[in-house]
Amino acid sequence: MAIDPGNAELEAEQRLQSFFNSDILSDLTVRFSGREVKAHKVILCIHSRWFANALTGSFLEASQSTLELHDDDPQALEGMLRHFYNLEPMSPCETDRPSTPNQTDASAKLKHIVHLYAAADKYDAPVLKKEVLSSFMTLARKDWLALWNSGELPDIIEAIYAFALRKDRLRIAAVQLSLENIGKFRKSNVDAFRDLIESVPDFSADILMQVPLPSPVKVSADFSEKLVEVLTAHSGQLELHEAAKLGDLAQCKLLIRIGTYVGSLSRSRAAGLP
């Protein structure tokens, strides 16, 4: 009797899913935020380089049957573990409902995606990270402006910048989406936009670095001045104010990129150097 490859593959997936949080063959209990998940070391090691290093090296965790994880969003961490067992990482019962009365469904889902991405980044789970980024782009492109208008977008941007490094693809995506809508952001609520660039100075720098050249004339004076004010306030050693006064956007970008310090510039001028 011939075996249908499609049915065999589906059956294998279902068997793998059935082992999630199951005592059957479990050799590890993962504990976090008051929760426990029965797991299998080999499954975790396949999907996560962090778990592979922790559970197969000389670390204490390698010889223990319990692993304590800290400082993670619990829903995101459980979602990551679900993904390792080929289950949907975004459980509808947990993520489709807003966590606060004023939070929209889109905001709740996007925040969960950001936290899930952070978990995948921390625990070095590349497949999950790639899938989550794709989900982020699909939802964010549709709802980015609406989330700004509802006042929920700043929290999402702050959540991204809490962990994402400069060249992280999620951070780059957030900047690109914001640049596409930046005129509408400022037109609808300029005070909220000022608050955002003040509270997340790295976001301010990323926005400035992506403004196309040439062009002081293309960047409104108040916007440039506010960006420079925020950046110099948080990075007082950077000499951005002179370049801003001269309308030299290219120099502003260069100073941010190379991190030139006031002291070295001042000494160069005193010595008559260019």
Short mmCIF file of C-alpha atoms in Angstrom, two decimals:
data_model
loop_
_atom_site.label_atom_id
_atom_site.label_comp_id
_atom_site.label_asym_id
_atom_site.label_seq_id
_atom_site.Cartn_x
_atom_site.Cartn_y
_atom_site.Cartn_z
CA MET A 1 0.00 0.00 0.00
CA ALA A 2 1.47 3.33 -1.09
CA ILE A 3 1.91 6.02 1.53
CA ASP A 4 0.72 9.51 0.63
CA PRO A 5 3.75 11.79 1.30
CA GLY A 6 1.42 14.69 2.05
CA ASN A 7 -0.45 12.77 4.73
CA ALA A 8 2.79 11.41 6.18
CA GLU A 9 4.22 14.92 6.49
CA LEU A 10 1.05 16.20 8.13
CA GLU A 11 1.06 13.31 10.57
CA ALA A 12 4.69 14.01 11.47
CA GLU A 13 3.88 17.68 12.11
CA GLN A 14 0.94 16.75 14.31
CA ARG A 15 3.09 14.33 16.31
CA LEU A 16 5.67 17.04 16.89
CA GLN A 17 2.95 19.46 18.00
CA SER A 18 1.60 16.91 20.46
CA PHE A 19 4.91 16.92 22.34
CA PHE A 20 4.61 20.61 23.28
CA ASN A 21 4.30 20.94 27.05
CA SER A 22 3.96 17.17 27.34
CA ASP A 23 5.57 14.86 29.89
CA ILE A 24 6.17 12.29 27.16
CA LEU A 25 9.97 12.02 26.68
CA SER A 26 10.40 15.46 28.25
CA ASP A 27 13.88 15.98 29.70
CA LEU A 28 13.62 19.67 30.57
CA THR A 29 11.20 22.00 32.34
CA VAL A 30 11.45 25.63 31.26
CA ARG A 31 10.29 28.07 33.95
CA PHE A 32 9.58 31.76 33.42
CA SER A 33 7.25 34.37 34.94
CA GLY A 34 5.44 31.81 37.07
CA ARG A 35 4.85 29.49 34.10
CA GLU A 36 6.23 26.05 33.31
CA VAL A 37 6.62 24.37 29.94
CA LYS A 38 7.67 20.75 29.57
CA ALA A 39 10.25 20.65 26.80
CA HIS A 40 12.77 18.46 25.01
CA LYS A 41 16.39 19.57 24.84
CA VAL A 42 16.97 18.29 21.33
CA ILE A 43 14.00 20.31 20.00
CA LEU A 44 15.20 23.51 21.65
CA CYS A 45 18.75 23.00 20.41
CA ILE A 46 17.60 22.50 16.82
CA HIS A 47 15.84 25.87 16.71
CA SER A 48 17.94 28.05 19.01
CA ARG A 49 21.69 28.56 19.12
CA TRP A 50 21.32 30.00 22.62
CA PHE A 51 19.71 26.81 23.91
CA ALA A 52 22.24 24.70 21.99
CA ASN A 53 25.10 26.47 23.75
CA ALA A 54 23.44 26.37 27.17
CA LEU A 55 22.32 22.74 27.03
CA THR A 56 25.28 21.08 25.34
CA GLY A 57 28.26 22.99 26.69
CA SER A 58 29.94 23.18 30.07
CA PHE A 59 27.23 25.37 31.57
CA LEU A 60 25.39 24.19 34.66
CA GLU A 61 22.11 24.09 32.69
CA ALA A 62 23.44 21.24 30.55
CA SER A 63 23.25 18.83 33.47
CA GLN A 64 19.99 20.05 34.98
CA SER A 65 16.40 19.15 34.22
CA THR A 66 15.05 22.63 35.00
CA LEU A 67 15.92 25.88 33.24
CA GLU A 68 14.94 29.27 34.67
CA LEU A 69 14.57 32.14 32.20
CA HIS A 70 14.25 35.76 33.27
CA ASP A 71 13.44 39.23 31.94
CA ASP A 72 11.35 38.13 28.97
CA ASP A 73 7.79 38.88 27.93
CA PRO A 74 6.04 35.66 29.05
CA GLN A 75 3.61 35.47 26.12
CA ALA A 76 6.44 36.02 23.66
CA LEU A 77 8.62 33.39 25.31
CA GLU A 78 5.83 30.85 25.30
CA GLY A 79 5.10 31.78 21.68
CA MET A 80 8.72 31.08 20.79
CA LEU A 81 8.58 27.66 22.45
CA ARG A 82 5.33 26.91 20.62
CA HIS A 83 7.03 27.76 17.34
CA PHE A 84 9.79 25.24 18.09
CA TYR A 85 7.07 22.57 18.11
CA ASN A 86 5.56 23.79 14.84
CA LEU A 87 2.65 25.50 16.58
CA GLU A 88 1.35 28.98 15.88
CA PRO A 89 3.46 31.37 18.02
CA MET A 90 0.61 33.85 18.27
CA SER A 91 -2.15 32.17 20.20
CA PRO A 92 -5.47 33.83 19.23
CA CYS A 93 -6.83 33.57 22.76
CA GLU A 94 -3.89 35.62 24.07
CA THR A 95 -3.11 38.09 21.31
CA ASP A 96 -6.37 39.00 19.60
CA ARG A 97 -7.70 40.81 22.66
CA PRO A 98 -6.29 44.21 23.68
CA SER A 99 -4.47 44.12 27.00
CA THR A 100 -5.84 47.52 28.03
CA PRO A 101 -9.25 49.15 27.41
CA ASN A 102 -7.75 51.79 25.09
CA GLN A 103 -5.60 49.40 23.07
CA THR A 104 -6.71 48.33 19.61
CA ASP A 105 -6.44 44.80 18.23
CA ALA A 106 -3.77 45.94 15.76
CA SER A 107 -1.67 47.46 18.53
CA ALA A 108 -1.94 44.36 20.72
CA LYS A 109 -0.91 42.08 17.85
CA LEU A 110 1.95 44.31 16.73
CA LYS A 111 3.31 44.60 20.28
CA HIS A 112 3.21 40.83 20.63
CA ILE A 113 5.09 40.51 17.33
CA VAL A 114 7.75 42.96 18.56
CA HIS A 115 8.16 41.05 21.84
CA LEU A 116 8.29 37.76 19.93
CA TYR A 117 11.00 39.19 17.67
CA ALA A 118 12.92 40.32 20.76
CA ALA A 119 12.76 36.79 22.18
CA ALA A 120 13.91 35.29 18.86
CA ASP A 121 16.77 37.79 18.79
CA LYS A 122 17.83 37.13 22.38
CA TYR A 123 17.71 33.35 22.07
CA ASP A 124 19.18 33.34 18.55
CA ALA A 125 16.30 31.62 16.78
CA PRO A 126 16.86 32.70 13.14
CA VAL A 127 13.90 30.94 11.52
CA LEU A 128 11.42 32.43 13.96
CA LYS A 129 13.06 35.85 13.67
CA LYS A 130 12.65 35.83 9.89
CA GLU A 131 9.01 34.74 10.06
CA VAL A 132 8.16 37.32 12.72
CA LEU A 133 9.76 40.13 10.70
CA SER A 134 7.57 39.17 7.75
CA SER A 135 4.48 39.25 9.98
CA PHE A 136 5.54 42.63 11.34
CA MET A 137 5.89 44.13 7.86
CA THR A 138 2.51 42.81 6.73
CA LEU A 139 0.64 44.22 9.71
CA ALA A 140 2.68 47.41 10.15
CA ARG A 141 2.36 48.54 6.53
CA LYS A 142 -1.39 48.32 6.87
CA ASP A 143 -1.78 49.93 10.30
CA TRP A 144 1.26 52.19 10.92
CA LEU A 145 -0.55 55.49 10.30
CA ALA A 146 -3.72 54.34 12.06
CA LEU A 147 -1.67 53.41 15.13
CA TRP A 148 -0.12 56.87 15.09
CA ASN A 149 -3.53 58.50 14.91
CA SER A 150 -4.74 56.38 17.83
CA GLY A 151 -1.69 57.37 19.91
CA GLU A 152 -0.40 53.79 20.18
CA LEU A 153 2.56 53.89 17.80
CA PRO A 154 5.08 55.60 20.15
CA ASP A 155 4.83 52.67 22.58
CA ILE A 156 5.58 50.24 19.75
CA ILE A 157 8.58 52.26 18.56
CA GLU A 158 9.88 52.49 22.13
CA ALA A 159 9.52 48.71 22.48
CA ILE A 160 11.57 48.18 19.31
CA TYR A 161 14.33 50.56 20.36
CA ALA A 162 14.52 48.98 23.82
CA PHE A 163 16.44 46.03 22.34
CA ALA A 164 17.13 46.47 18.62
CA LEU A 165 20.63 47.50 17.59
CA ARG A 166 21.34 50.08 14.90
CA LYS A 167 21.39 47.74 11.89
CA ASP A 168 18.64 45.42 13.07
CA ARG A 169 16.09 44.84 10.32
CA LEU A 170 13.10 45.48 12.58
CA ARG A 171 14.51 48.86 13.60
CA ILE A 172 15.24 49.72 9.97
CA ALA A 173 11.69 48.78 9.03
CA ALA A 174 10.24 51.01 11.75
CA VAL A 175 12.29 53.96 10.48
CA GLN A 176 11.30 53.38 6.86
CA LEU A 177 7.61 53.15 7.72
CA SER A 178 7.84 56.30 9.82
CA LEU A 179 9.62 58.23 7.06
CA GLU A 180 6.87 57.27 4.63
CA ASN A 181 4.33 58.85 6.97
CA ILE A 182 6.37 61.54 8.69
CA GLY A 183 4.53 64.45 7.10
CA LYS A 184 1.20 63.06 8.26
CA PHE A 185 2.62 62.39 11.73
CA ARG A 186 3.62 66.02 12.19
CA LYS A 187 0.50 67.41 10.56
CA SER A 188 -1.88 65.41 12.74
CA ASN A 189 -0.05 65.88 16.06
CA VAL A 190 3.22 67.79 16.07
CA ASP A 191 3.44 67.77 19.87
CA ALA A 192 3.19 63.97 19.97
CA PHE A 193 5.92 63.76 17.35
CA ARG A 194 8.16 66.04 19.40
CA ASP A 195 7.52 63.87 22.46
CA LEU A 196 8.47 60.77 20.47
CA ILE A 197 11.80 62.06 19.20
CA GLU A 198 12.62 63.38 22.67
CA SER A 199 11.86 60.07 24.38
CA VAL A 200 13.67 57.89 21.81
CA PRO A 201 16.82 59.79 20.73
CA ASP A 202 18.16 56.85 18.70
CA PHE A 203 14.97 57.00 16.64
CA SER A 204 15.64 60.70 16.07
CA ALA A 205 19.15 59.92 14.83
CA ASP A 206 17.90 57.16 12.54
CA ILE A 207 15.29 59.47 11.02
CA LEU A 208 17.86 62.21 10.42
CA MET A 209 20.31 59.77 8.84
CA GLN A 210 17.68 58.66 6.33
CA VAL A 211 16.61 62.13 5.18
CA PRO A 212 17.69 62.26 1.52
CA LEU A 213 20.47 64.56 0.34
CA PRO A 214 20.90 67.25 -0.86
CA SER A 215 18.98 69.46 1.28
CA PRO A 216 18.57 71.79 4.07
CA VAL A 217 15.66 73.26 2.13
CA LYS A 218 13.79 69.97 2.16
CA VAL A 219 13.94 69.70 5.94
CA SER A 220 11.87 72.25 7.80
CA ALA A 221 13.88 74.43 10.16
CA ASP A 222 11.91 73.57 13.28
CA PHE A 223 12.20 69.81 12.59
CA SER A 224 16.00 70.02 12.07
CA GLU A 225 16.46 72.17 15.15
CA LYS A 226 14.40 69.80 17.28
CA LEU A 227 16.34 66.76 16.10
CA VAL A 228 19.65 68.45 16.84
CA GLU A 229 18.41 69.67 20.21
CA VAL A 230 17.43 66.13 21.19
CA LEU A 231 20.62 64.56 19.89
CA THR A 232 22.93 67.08 21.56
CA ALA A 233 20.98 66.82 24.80
CA HIS A 234 21.48 63.06 24.93
CA SER A 235 24.95 63.02 23.37
CA GLY A 236 26.41 66.28 24.63
CA GLN A 237 29.86 65.58 23.21
CA LEU A 238 28.69 65.54 19.62
CA GLU A 239 29.18 68.84 17.85
CA LEU A 240 26.00 68.92 15.79
CA HIS A 241 24.82 72.42 16.54
CA GLU A 242 27.28 74.22 14.25
CA ALA A 243 26.47 72.01 11.29
CA ALA A 244 22.77 72.54 11.93
CA LYS A 245 23.16 76.32 12.08
CA LEU A 246 24.93 76.24 8.73
CA GLY A 247 22.18 74.08 7.29
CA ASP A 248 24.74 71.40 6.51
CA LEU A 249 22.69 68.22 6.72
CA ALA A 250 25.52 66.15 5.26
CA GLN A 251 27.83 67.25 8.09
CA CYS A 252 25.14 66.45 10.66
CA LYS A 253 24.91 62.95 9.28
CA LEU A 254 28.67 62.56 9.21
CA LEU A 255 29.05 63.65 12.83
CA ILE A 256 26.42 61.16 13.94
CA ARG A 257 27.96 58.38 11.86
CA ILE A 258 31.54 58.75 13.05
CA GLY A 259 30.81 60.07 16.55
CA THR A 260 33.23 63.02 16.30
CA TYR A 261 33.70 64.67 19.68
CA VAL A 262 33.61 68.35 20.55
CA GLY A 263 37.01 68.23 22.20
CA SER A 264 38.83 66.85 19.19
CA LEU A 265 37.13 69.31 16.85
CA SER A 266 37.94 72.26 19.09
CA ARG A 267 41.59 71.21 19.37
CA SER A 268 41.81 70.89 15.60
CA ARG A 269 40.47 74.39 15.08
CA ALA A 270 42.80 75.82 17.73
CA ALA A 271 45.73 74.27 15.92
CA GLY A 272 44.55 75.73 12.63
CA LEU A 273 43.78 72.33 11.17
CA PRO A 274 40.85 71.84 8.74
#
